[in-house]
Short mmCIF file of C-alpha atoms and ligand atoms in Angstrom, two decimals:
data_model
loop_
_atom_site.label_atom_id
_atom_site.label_comp_id
_atom_site.label_asym_id
_atom_site.label_seq_id
_atom_site.Cartn_x
_atom_site.Cartn_y
_atom_site.Cartn_z
CA MET A 1 -37.39 -10.24 2.99
CA HIS A 2 -37.42 -10.88 -0.75
CA SER A 3 -37.39 -14.57 -0.27
CA THR A 4 -39.49 -15.42 -3.33
CA SER A 5 -37.52 -13.32 -5.70
CA GLN A 6 -34.31 -14.45 -4.07
CA LEU A 7 -35.27 -18.05 -4.49
CA GLN A 8 -36.27 -17.39 -8.04
CA ALA A 9 -32.95 -15.67 -8.63
CA ARG A 10 -31.09 -18.68 -7.36
CA GLN A 11 -33.03 -20.97 -9.63
CA VAL A 12 -32.53 -18.75 -12.66
CA TRP A 13 -28.86 -18.33 -11.92
CA SER A 14 -28.22 -22.01 -11.44
CA LYS A 15 -29.81 -22.65 -14.85
CA CYS A 16 -27.58 -19.90 -16.28
CA LEU A 17 -24.53 -21.52 -14.75
CA GLU A 18 -25.31 -24.82 -16.42
CA ILE A 19 -25.41 -23.12 -19.79
CA ILE A 20 -22.29 -21.07 -19.13
CA HIS A 21 -20.41 -24.07 -17.80
CA ASN A 22 -20.91 -25.82 -21.12
CA ASP A 23 -19.47 -22.92 -23.06
CA ILE A 24 -16.28 -22.04 -21.21
CA ASN A 25 -13.38 -23.85 -19.64
CA GLU A 26 -13.25 -24.98 -16.05
CA GLN A 27 -10.64 -22.49 -14.90
CA SER A 28 -12.53 -19.47 -16.24
CA PHE A 29 -15.76 -20.78 -14.83
CA LYS A 30 -14.23 -21.12 -11.41
CA THR A 31 -12.61 -17.70 -11.59
CA TRP A 32 -15.40 -15.60 -12.99
CA PHE A 33 -18.68 -17.32 -12.29
CA GLU A 34 -18.46 -19.18 -9.03
CA PRO A 35 -17.97 -15.99 -6.96
CA ILE A 36 -21.14 -14.42 -8.32
CA ILE A 37 -24.13 -14.27 -5.99
CA PRO A 38 -27.63 -14.09 -7.49
CA LEU A 39 -29.70 -11.46 -5.63
CA ASN A 40 -33.17 -11.25 -7.06
CA VAL A 41 -35.33 -11.23 -10.13
CA SER A 42 -37.88 -8.58 -10.87
CA ASN A 43 -39.36 -7.25 -14.09
CA GLN A 44 -37.45 -9.87 -16.02
CA THR A 45 -34.20 -8.48 -14.67
CA LEU A 46 -31.78 -10.74 -12.89
CA SER A 47 -29.60 -8.94 -10.43
CA ILE A 48 -26.23 -10.48 -9.60
CA GLN A 49 -23.65 -9.39 -7.10
CA VAL A 50 -20.03 -9.22 -8.24
CA PRO A 51 -17.04 -8.66 -5.95
CA SER A 52 -15.44 -5.64 -7.60
CA GLN A 53 -15.43 -3.14 -10.41
CA PHE A 54 -12.66 -5.02 -12.12
CA PHE A 55 -14.70 -8.17 -11.96
CA TYR A 56 -17.67 -6.47 -13.57
CA GLU A 57 -15.54 -4.99 -16.35
CA TRP A 58 -14.04 -8.34 -17.01
CA LEU A 59 -17.40 -10.00 -17.36
CA GLU A 60 -18.65 -7.32 -19.71
CA GLU A 61 -15.50 -7.48 -21.79
CA ASN A 62 -15.13 -11.19 -22.06
CA TYR A 63 -18.27 -13.03 -21.24
CA ILE A 64 -21.11 -10.84 -22.36
CA HIS A 65 -22.09 -13.29 -25.10
CA VAL A 66 -22.30 -16.32 -22.86
CA LEU A 67 -24.19 -14.27 -20.33
CA ARG A 68 -26.61 -13.03 -22.97
CA LYS A 69 -27.18 -16.54 -24.17
CA ALA A 70 -27.90 -17.74 -20.65
CA ILE A 71 -30.30 -14.87 -19.98
CA ASP A 72 -32.09 -15.41 -23.29
CA PHE A 73 -32.57 -19.00 -22.36
CA THR A 74 -33.79 -18.43 -18.81
CA LEU A 75 -35.63 -15.09 -18.89
CA GLY A 76 -36.34 -14.74 -22.60
CA LYS A 77 -35.28 -12.19 -25.18
CA ASN A 78 -36.43 -9.29 -23.02
CA GLY A 79 -34.58 -10.58 -20.03
CA MET A 80 -32.02 -8.23 -18.54
CA LEU A 81 -29.08 -8.43 -16.26
CA GLU A 82 -28.07 -6.00 -13.57
CA TYR A 83 -24.77 -5.99 -11.73
CA SER A 84 -24.52 -5.06 -8.12
CA ILE A 85 -20.91 -4.13 -7.53
CA ILE A 86 -19.48 -4.19 -4.06
CA VAL A 87 -17.75 -0.93 -3.23
CA ASP A 88 -17.30 -1.53 0.43
CA LYS A 89 -17.73 -4.88 2.07
CA GLY A 90 -19.10 -3.39 5.25
CA ASP A 91 -18.74 -5.01 8.63
CA LYS A 92 -20.92 -6.34 11.42
CA LYS A 93 -22.62 -3.00 11.89
CA ASN A 94 -22.64 -1.59 8.40
CA PRO A 95 -24.15 -3.42 5.47
CA PRO A 96 -22.05 -3.66 2.34
CA ILE A 97 -22.23 -0.68 0.04
CA THR A 98 -22.95 -1.52 -3.56
CA TYR A 99 -24.10 0.24 -6.67
CA ASN A 100 -26.04 -1.17 -9.55
CA ILE A 101 -25.29 -1.08 -13.23
CA PRO A 102 -27.49 -2.59 -15.89
CA ASN A 103 -25.54 -4.64 -18.35
CA GLN A 104 -24.61 -2.67 -21.44
CA LYS A 105 -26.44 -4.61 -24.05
CA SER A 106 -29.85 -4.19 -22.57
CA SER A 107 -29.69 -0.54 -21.74
CA VAL A 108 -27.87 2.73 -22.33
CA PRO A 109 -24.17 2.15 -21.83
CA VAL A 110 -24.03 3.76 -18.44
CA ALA A 111 -21.22 1.57 -17.43
CA ALA A 112 -18.98 2.59 -20.28
CA GLN A 113 -19.28 6.26 -19.40
CA GLN A 114 -18.88 5.92 -15.73
CA ARG A 115 -16.23 3.30 -15.74
CA LYS A 116 -13.63 3.80 -13.08
CA PRO A 117 -10.78 1.45 -12.34
CA GLU A 118 -11.16 1.32 -8.60
CA PRO A 119 -14.13 2.98 -7.06
CA THR A 120 -13.49 3.93 -3.50
CA LEU A 121 -15.82 5.48 -1.04
CA TYR A 122 -14.24 8.83 -1.59
CA GLU A 123 -14.17 8.88 -5.33
CA SER A 124 -17.16 6.96 -6.46
CA PRO A 125 -19.20 9.04 -8.88
CA PHE A 126 -22.34 7.25 -7.82
CA GLN A 127 -24.80 8.41 -5.26
CA LEU A 128 -24.16 6.19 -2.32
CA LYS A 129 -26.97 6.15 0.14
CA ASP A 130 -25.30 4.52 3.03
CA LEU A 131 -22.33 6.60 3.93
CA ASP A 132 -22.35 6.02 7.65
CA SER A 133 -19.02 4.29 7.61
CA LEU A 134 -17.36 7.33 6.10
CA ASP A 135 -16.75 9.70 8.92
CA LEU A 136 -15.21 12.83 7.55
CA ASP A 137 -14.74 14.42 10.94
CA SER A 138 -12.14 11.86 11.83
CA TYR A 139 -10.44 11.96 8.45
CA LEU A 140 -10.13 8.23 8.64
CA ASN A 141 -10.32 6.01 5.62
CA ALA A 142 -12.74 3.22 6.51
CA HIS A 143 -10.91 0.79 4.23
CA TYR A 144 -7.99 0.51 6.61
CA THR A 145 -8.97 -2.12 9.14
CA PHE A 146 -7.35 -4.82 11.23
CA ASP A 147 -9.30 -7.38 9.22
CA ASN A 148 -7.47 -6.58 6.04
CA PHE A 149 -4.10 -6.00 7.66
CA VAL A 150 -2.08 -9.17 7.29
CA GLU A 151 -0.07 -10.14 10.31
CA GLY A 152 3.49 -11.43 9.98
CA ASP A 153 6.76 -11.45 11.88
CA CYS A 154 7.44 -8.11 10.23
CA ASN A 155 4.63 -6.30 12.04
CA ARG A 156 3.52 -8.55 14.90
CA LEU A 157 4.49 -6.28 17.79
CA GLY A 158 3.02 -3.16 16.19
CA ARG A 159 -0.16 -4.94 15.26
CA SER A 160 -0.81 -6.47 18.65
CA ALA A 161 0.08 -3.28 20.50
CA GLY A 162 -2.20 -1.47 18.06
CA LEU A 163 -5.03 -3.83 18.78
CA ALA A 164 -4.53 -3.47 22.53
CA VAL A 165 -4.66 0.30 22.16
CA ALA A 166 -7.72 0.06 19.96
CA GLN A 167 -9.53 -1.99 22.57
CA ARG A 168 -8.54 0.18 25.50
CA PRO A 169 -7.47 3.60 24.24
CA GLY A 170 -5.60 5.73 26.74
CA VAL A 171 -5.60 2.97 29.31
CA THR A 172 -2.73 0.69 28.31
CA SER A 173 0.89 1.58 28.88
CA PHE A 174 1.26 1.95 25.12
CA ASN A 175 0.71 5.68 25.26
CA PRO A 176 1.96 7.14 23.06
CA LEU A 177 2.15 4.33 20.54
CA MET A 178 4.76 5.01 17.91
CA ILE A 179 4.95 2.88 14.77
CA TYR A 180 8.00 3.36 12.61
CA GLY A 181 9.48 1.85 9.48
CA SER A 182 10.26 2.72 5.90
CA VAL A 183 7.81 3.64 3.22
CA GLY A 184 5.04 1.35 2.04
CA LEU A 185 5.16 -1.09 4.94
CA GLY A 186 1.73 -0.41 6.39
CA LYS A 187 2.23 2.33 8.99
CA THR A 188 -0.65 4.46 7.80
CA HIS A 189 -2.83 1.39 7.38
CA LEU A 190 -2.13 0.23 10.92
CA ILE A 191 -2.63 3.53 12.72
CA GLN A 192 -5.82 4.20 10.78
CA ALA A 193 -7.06 0.70 11.61
CA ILE A 194 -6.70 1.60 15.29
CA GLY A 195 -8.70 4.77 14.72
CA ASN A 196 -11.43 2.95 12.82
CA TYR A 197 -11.67 0.30 15.50
CA ILE A 198 -12.15 2.89 18.24
CA LYS A 199 -14.63 4.81 16.11
CA ASN A 200 -16.68 1.68 15.51
CA THR A 201 -16.69 0.43 19.07
CA GLN A 202 -16.81 3.66 21.07
CA ALA A 203 -18.92 6.09 19.13
CA ASN A 204 -18.62 8.78 21.78
CA LYS A 205 -14.85 9.06 21.42
CA PHE A 206 -13.47 11.83 19.26
CA VAL A 207 -10.85 10.18 17.07
CA LEU A 208 -8.79 12.40 14.82
CA TYR A 209 -6.33 11.43 12.12
CA VAL A 210 -3.97 14.09 10.83
CA THR A 211 -0.76 14.02 8.86
CA SER A 212 2.10 15.99 10.36
CA GLU A 213 2.22 18.05 7.23
CA LYS A 214 -1.38 19.10 7.65
CA PHE A 215 -0.81 19.78 11.32
CA CYS A 216 2.08 22.10 10.39
CA ASN A 217 0.02 23.93 7.83
CA GLN A 218 -2.85 24.37 10.24
CA PHE A 219 -0.44 25.70 12.80
CA ILE A 220 1.09 28.19 10.38
CA ASN A 221 -2.35 29.37 9.32
CA ALA A 222 -3.41 29.73 12.93
CA ILE A 223 -0.46 32.03 13.55
CA LYS A 224 -1.20 34.02 10.42
CA ASN A 225 -4.86 34.42 11.29
CA ASN A 226 -4.33 34.94 14.96
CA THR A 227 -6.33 31.85 15.87
CA LEU A 228 -3.69 29.90 17.72
CA GLN A 229 -5.90 29.52 20.77
CA ALA A 230 -8.70 27.98 18.74
CA PHE A 231 -6.23 25.64 17.05
CA THR A 232 -4.83 24.43 20.37
CA ASN A 233 -8.27 24.12 21.94
CA PHE A 234 -9.48 22.04 19.06
CA TYR A 235 -6.66 19.55 19.41
CA MET A 236 -7.05 19.41 23.16
CA GLN A 237 -10.59 18.06 22.80
CA VAL A 238 -9.49 14.98 20.93
CA ASP A 239 -9.79 11.61 22.68
CA CYS A 240 -7.51 9.77 20.33
CA LEU A 241 -5.01 11.72 18.27
CA ILE A 242 -3.41 9.90 15.37
CA ILE A 243 -0.57 11.81 13.82
CA ASP A 244 1.11 10.36 10.75
CA ASP A 245 4.71 10.81 9.58
CA VAL A 246 6.03 12.85 12.50
CA GLN A 247 9.47 13.00 10.88
CA PHE A 248 7.92 15.89 8.98
CA LEU A 249 8.01 17.98 12.15
CA ALA A 250 11.81 17.80 12.22
CA GLY A 251 13.40 21.21 12.23
CA LYS A 252 10.06 22.96 12.72
CA GLU A 253 10.69 24.34 16.18
CA LYS A 254 7.51 26.31 16.68
CA THR A 255 5.22 23.58 15.44
CA GLN A 256 6.98 21.12 17.73
CA GLU A 257 6.45 23.40 20.66
CA SER A 258 2.75 23.58 19.96
CA PHE A 259 2.59 19.82 19.50
CA PHE A 260 4.47 19.39 22.78
CA HIS A 261 1.78 21.29 24.68
CA ILE A 262 -1.05 19.45 23.03
CA PHE A 263 0.74 16.18 23.65
CA ASN A 264 1.21 16.92 27.34
CA HIS A 265 -2.37 17.98 27.80
CA LEU A 266 -3.79 14.90 26.09
CA HIS A 267 -1.43 12.53 27.84
CA GLN A 268 -2.21 13.95 31.26
CA SER A 269 -5.91 13.64 30.60
CA GLY A 270 -5.54 9.98 29.75
CA LYS A 271 -6.15 10.49 26.05
CA GLN A 272 -4.52 8.20 23.52
CA ILE A 273 -1.79 9.38 21.17
CA ILE A 274 -0.68 7.35 18.18
CA MET A 275 2.13 8.34 15.87
CA SER A 276 4.05 7.07 12.90
CA SER A 277 7.48 7.92 11.63
CA ASP A 278 9.70 6.75 8.81
CA ARG A 279 12.61 6.23 11.18
CA ALA A 280 13.28 5.26 14.79
CA PRO A 281 12.87 8.07 17.34
CA ARG A 282 16.58 8.07 18.11
CA GLU A 283 17.26 8.84 14.45
CA LEU A 284 14.83 11.73 14.29
CA ALA A 285 17.31 14.55 13.91
CA GLY A 286 15.90 18.05 14.28
CA MET A 287 13.42 17.02 16.92
CA GLN A 288 13.50 18.60 20.36
CA ASP A 289 14.84 16.28 23.04
CA ARG A 290 11.94 16.92 25.35
CA LEU A 291 9.56 15.79 22.62
CA LEU A 292 11.68 12.75 21.81
CA SER A 293 11.77 11.76 25.46
CA ARG A 294 7.95 11.93 25.52
CA PHE A 295 7.80 9.54 22.58
CA LYS A 296 9.65 7.00 24.69
CA TRP A 297 7.05 7.05 27.45
CA GLY A 298 4.92 4.56 25.63
CA LEU A 299 5.76 1.86 23.15
CA THR A 300 7.80 2.13 20.01
CA ALA A 301 7.36 -0.68 17.50
CA ASP A 302 8.77 -1.07 14.04
CA VAL A 303 7.29 -2.53 10.89
CA GLN A 304 9.68 -4.31 8.57
CA GLN A 305 9.78 -5.80 5.12
CA PRO A 306 7.39 -8.75 5.02
CA ASP A 307 8.98 -12.17 4.61
CA PHE A 308 8.01 -14.57 1.84
CA GLU A 309 5.05 -16.21 3.60
CA THR A 310 3.63 -12.87 4.64
CA ARG A 311 4.00 -11.56 1.11
CA ILE A 312 1.98 -14.53 -0.12
CA ALA A 313 -0.69 -13.88 2.48
CA ILE A 314 -0.86 -10.18 1.57
CA LEU A 315 -1.16 -10.95 -2.14
CA GLN A 316 -3.91 -13.45 -1.46
CA LYS A 317 -5.78 -10.98 0.67
CA LYS A 318 -5.59 -8.24 -1.96
CA LEU A 319 -6.73 -10.55 -4.73
CA GLN A 320 -9.53 -11.84 -2.61
CA ALA A 321 -10.65 -8.29 -1.95
CA ASP A 322 -10.84 -7.73 -5.70
CA GLY A 323 -12.63 -11.00 -6.18
CA ILE A 324 -9.88 -12.36 -8.38
CA TYR A 325 -8.59 -15.87 -8.48
CA ILE A 326 -5.01 -16.50 -9.50
CA GLU A 327 -3.25 -19.82 -9.47
CA ASP A 328 -0.98 -20.47 -6.49
CA LYS A 329 2.11 -20.82 -8.60
CA VAL A 330 1.59 -17.33 -10.05
CA ILE A 331 1.15 -15.87 -6.57
CA GLU A 332 4.32 -17.61 -5.50
CA TYR A 333 6.16 -16.22 -8.47
CA LEU A 334 5.02 -12.70 -7.61
CA ALA A 335 5.97 -13.08 -3.96
CA HIS A 336 9.44 -14.24 -5.00
CA SER A 337 9.88 -11.37 -7.40
CA ILE A 338 8.71 -8.35 -5.44
CA ASP A 339 10.40 -7.97 -2.13
CA THR A 340 10.53 -4.23 -1.74
CA ASN A 341 7.35 -3.14 -0.04
CA VAL A 342 3.66 -3.75 0.12
CA ARG A 343 2.71 -0.71 -1.86
CA GLU A 344 4.74 -1.99 -4.80
CA MET A 345 3.09 -5.37 -4.52
CA GLU A 346 -0.27 -3.68 -4.82
CA GLY A 347 1.00 -1.71 -7.80
CA VAL A 348 1.95 -4.92 -9.54
CA ILE A 349 -1.48 -6.42 -8.94
CA VAL A 350 -3.12 -3.33 -10.37
CA SER A 351 -0.91 -3.46 -13.47
CA LEU A 352 -1.61 -7.14 -13.83
CA MET A 353 -5.33 -6.48 -13.77
CA ALA A 354 -4.97 -3.66 -16.25
CA HIS A 355 -2.87 -5.76 -18.62
CA ALA A 356 -5.33 -8.59 -18.30
CA SER A 357 -8.22 -6.27 -19.13
CA LEU A 358 -6.53 -4.55 -22.03
CA ASN A 359 -5.16 -7.67 -23.65
CA ARG A 360 -8.13 -9.81 -22.77
CA LYS A 361 -5.91 -12.39 -21.17
CA GLU A 362 -6.30 -14.39 -18.03
CA ILE A 363 -3.84 -13.61 -15.28
CA ASP A 364 -1.46 -16.52 -15.71
CA MET A 365 2.24 -17.15 -15.44
CA ASP A 366 2.93 -15.65 -18.86
CA LEU A 367 1.15 -12.43 -18.11
CA ALA A 368 2.79 -12.18 -14.68
CA ARG A 369 6.21 -12.60 -16.26
CA THR A 370 5.72 -9.99 -18.97
CA THR A 371 4.11 -7.51 -16.63
CA LEU A 372 6.88 -7.83 -14.08
CA LYS A 373 9.55 -7.65 -16.74
CA ASN A 374 8.18 -4.34 -17.96
CA ILE A 375 8.11 -2.93 -14.48
CA VAL A 376 11.60 -4.10 -13.64
CA VAL A 377 13.07 -2.95 -16.93
CA ASP A 378 11.48 0.46 -16.56
CA ASN A 379 12.97 0.92 -13.16
CA GLU A 380 16.43 -0.37 -13.70
CA LYS A 381 17.10 0.50 -17.27
CA GLU A 382 20.11 2.69 -16.73
CA VAL A 383 21.91 1.18 -13.82
CA THR A 384 24.26 -1.50 -15.10
CA VAL A 385 27.71 -2.53 -13.92
CA ASP A 386 29.25 -0.48 -16.71
CA SER A 387 27.22 2.62 -15.99
CA ILE A 388 28.31 2.44 -12.35
CA LEU A 389 31.96 2.06 -13.29
CA ASP A 390 31.65 4.99 -15.72
CA ALA A 391 29.96 7.22 -13.18
CA VAL A 392 32.51 6.46 -10.46
CA THR A 393 35.60 6.86 -12.66
CA SER A 394 34.43 10.18 -14.04
CA HIS A 395 33.17 11.52 -10.72
CA PHE A 396 36.41 10.74 -8.86
CA ASP A 397 38.64 11.12 -11.86
CA VAL A 398 40.29 7.74 -11.45
CA ASN A 399 41.36 5.26 -14.13
CA MET A 400 39.27 2.23 -14.78
CA SER A 401 42.39 0.09 -14.57
CA ASP A 402 43.26 1.51 -11.14
CA LEU A 403 39.74 0.89 -9.95
CA LYS A 404 40.00 -2.73 -10.96
CA SER A 405 43.59 -3.16 -9.75
CA LYS A 406 44.84 -4.33 -6.39
CA SER A 407 46.06 -0.84 -5.54
CA ARG A 408 45.48 0.10 -1.91
CA LYS A 409 46.08 3.78 -2.34
CA LYS A 410 43.49 5.90 -0.58
CA GLU A 411 42.55 7.71 -3.81
CA THR A 412 41.56 4.39 -5.36
CA VAL A 413 40.22 2.48 -2.39
CA PHE A 414 37.41 4.90 -1.60
CA PRO A 415 36.00 5.14 -5.16
CA ARG A 416 36.29 1.38 -5.46
CA GLN A 417 34.29 0.86 -2.28
CA ILE A 418 31.72 3.35 -3.48
CA ALA A 419 31.39 1.47 -6.76
CA MET A 420 30.90 -1.80 -4.90
CA TYR A 421 28.29 -0.19 -2.71
CA LEU A 422 26.42 1.11 -5.74
CA MET A 423 26.47 -2.29 -7.39
CA LYS A 424 25.06 -3.81 -4.27
CA GLU A 425 22.36 -1.12 -4.22
CA PHE A 426 21.38 -1.12 -7.85
CA THR A 427 22.01 -4.56 -9.28
CA ASN A 428 20.92 -7.97 -8.19
CA LEU A 429 24.41 -9.33 -8.59
CA PRO A 430 25.66 -11.72 -5.93
CA LEU A 431 28.60 -10.39 -3.92
CA LYS A 432 30.92 -12.79 -5.66
CA SER A 433 30.02 -11.34 -9.06
CA ILE A 434 30.55 -7.83 -7.77
CA GLY A 435 34.00 -8.86 -6.61
CA TYR A 436 34.64 -10.32 -10.02
CA HIS A 437 34.33 -6.87 -11.60
CA PHE A 438 37.13 -5.58 -9.41
CA GLY A 439 39.89 -7.94 -10.35
CA GLY A 440 38.36 -11.04 -8.79
CA ARG A 441 38.08 -9.98 -5.18
CA ASP A 442 36.18 -12.28 -2.89
CA HIS A 443 32.79 -11.65 -1.34
CA SER A 444 34.13 -10.66 2.08
CA THR A 445 35.97 -7.74 0.50
CA VAL A 446 32.70 -6.60 -1.02
CA ILE A 447 30.86 -6.94 2.30
CA HIS A 448 33.57 -4.92 3.98
CA ALA A 449 33.29 -2.20 1.33
CA VAL A 450 29.52 -2.01 1.64
CA GLN A 451 29.70 -1.81 5.43
CA THR A 452 32.40 0.83 5.39
CA ILE A 453 30.43 3.04 3.03
CA SER A 454 27.19 2.52 4.97
CA ILE A 455 28.86 3.71 8.15
CA MET A 456 30.42 6.70 6.40
CA LEU A 457 27.04 7.63 4.98
CA GLU A 458 25.60 7.81 8.44
CA THR A 459 28.44 9.70 10.01
CA ASP A 460 29.91 11.87 7.30
CA LYS A 461 27.77 14.46 5.56
CA GLU A 462 30.28 14.86 2.72
CA VAL A 463 30.05 11.21 1.83
CA GLU A 464 26.27 11.46 1.87
CA LYS A 465 26.48 14.41 -0.52
CA THR A 466 28.82 12.55 -2.83
CA MET A 467 26.44 9.64 -2.86
CA GLN A 468 23.52 11.87 -3.71
CA LYS A 469 25.45 13.27 -6.67
CA LEU A 470 26.28 9.79 -7.88
CA TYR A 471 22.63 8.80 -7.70
CA LYS A 472 21.89 11.60 -10.10
CA TYR A 473 24.04 9.90 -12.73
CA PHE A 474 21.38 7.22 -12.76
CA ASN A 475 18.44 9.60 -12.52
CA ARG A 476 17.75 8.37 -9.06
CA VAL A 477 16.92 10.36 -6.01
CA ARG A 478 18.60 9.19 -2.87
CA VAL A 479 16.24 9.05 0.07
CA LYS A 480 18.15 9.01 3.31
CA ASN A 481 16.86 6.69 5.96
P1 ADP B 1 3.28 3.45 4.92
O1 ADP B 1 2.34 4.37 5.63
O2 ADP B 1 4.13 2.66 5.85
O3 ADP B 1 4.08 4.10 3.84
P2 ADP B 1 0.84 2.26 3.97
O4 ADP B 1 0.14 2.03 5.25
O5 ADP B 1 0.39 3.40 3.14
O6 ADP B 1 2.41 2.34 4.18
O7 ADP B 1 0.77 0.90 3.12
C1 ADP B 1 0.94 0.84 1.72
C2 ADP B 1 -0.08 -0.10 1.14
O8 ADP B 1 0.21 -1.43 1.52
C3 ADP B 1 -1.48 0.18 1.65
O9 ADP B 1 -2.39 0.04 0.59
C4 ADP B 1 -1.72 -0.88 2.70
O10 ADP B 1 -3.08 -1.24 2.77
C5 ADP B 1 -0.88 -2.03 2.20
N1 ADP B 1 -0.33 -2.84 3.31
C6 ADP B 1 0.80 -2.60 4.00
N2 ADP B 1 1.02 -3.54 4.92
C7 ADP B 1 -0.01 -4.42 4.82
C8 ADP B 1 -0.36 -5.62 5.52
N3 ADP B 1 0.40 -6.12 6.50
N4 ADP B 1 -1.49 -6.24 5.14
C9 ADP B 1 -2.25 -5.77 4.13
N5 ADP B 1 -1.98 -4.64 3.45
C10 ADP B 1 -0.88 -3.97 3.78
MG1 MG B 2 2.07 6.44 5.38
#
């Protein structure tokens, strides 16, 4: 199309790169300039495509002078630069969505006013012309795809069942498909990816994503407004119903009943149902048996904590999406240090980028260490061995010396086991060191204590309550799972 101006852009940009390359070090050049794609030149303005908002901010913050120099040299003093920032990479059918910002020096500082850390399709303040990929009727977020969902042992079954369902909704034996696992492990991402896949390949299918909370609220409103029939009819038209976090329906008898009818209708008509839950169906207390037994008709697959290799792959994918290059050893360090869940890994990357921006530093080992240290310290400030011992002795009214003694009296054994459990939960101490704090007991004693308390927590409500109170000593909220 614009082949002349494109060609010209390439020539101008390659000249610019020569100049820039002379002025900055190799690593920075590789990180910040190689990913840039020259688009076109018109009216003495060179337009370049950058991979993300962060990337653009970084260039403006740190390299504006080198860029200016290069533009002066190639396009003259009146030469200008325009950034085309990728907001959505698009796919085979939809072109990438970008918006353009002139560089600050040559124009009004638009960018400074409208700066946003992470523009998304939903929040971008810019007029986006091509919004085809955002389908509000489905309430799907187009960013959740199979392409950017990293596969690992932790999610293989769920992912492949999900893909099978996406390719042949309502036809496979995976109906319903239930994905469960604890928070931040990709359930919402995966079930939305299925929805987006169906949406993109079978435009005539009515895909609907709804959280269980929203479903409940809609149901309650329908009762209030006497529109229950309309509510039910609406849901019965759906070809693929994706319902997130069904544990929220627990204890809500009437909503479950309504869901049961919708479920039966859809299932009988060969429509696909996809659900997620933060726990296995058998652990969903407060759910009607007849509903639970329906969940088992299809396939139930869990998502687990990603292992080390998968964490590396996820980090790489996220960085790549932001157009950021970080040395392998830093990525490895991050993957070794954050092993909770994927959402936290993303949080760390965001903080890293923010720290890098604010302090004008490259993301290197130093920055990774300080950033992580701040996060870890913030989280774990109060929970030390001593604070656990203090909390337990005062809560149970036992002596510290008894707690640390060999006494096998019931009044001491239980608090001691609780204290060991808490240390296992809140500190990174090896079992041996935990034993050390209780008169030099060995690691098997600690394991036994932790197991005993875990079982009690599941079977005895009083123990669970006690534990919740103890958590409050450390300003923590105990989430049962
Ligand atoms: P959940 O619904 O299980 O609480 P989410 O689906 O909201 O978790 O995932 C939390 C974040 O982690 C999301 O931004 C998601 O994109 C990301 N994420 C989780 N698992 C993966 C994965 N396997 N690959 C890439 N990103 C992932
Ligand atoms: Mg979720």
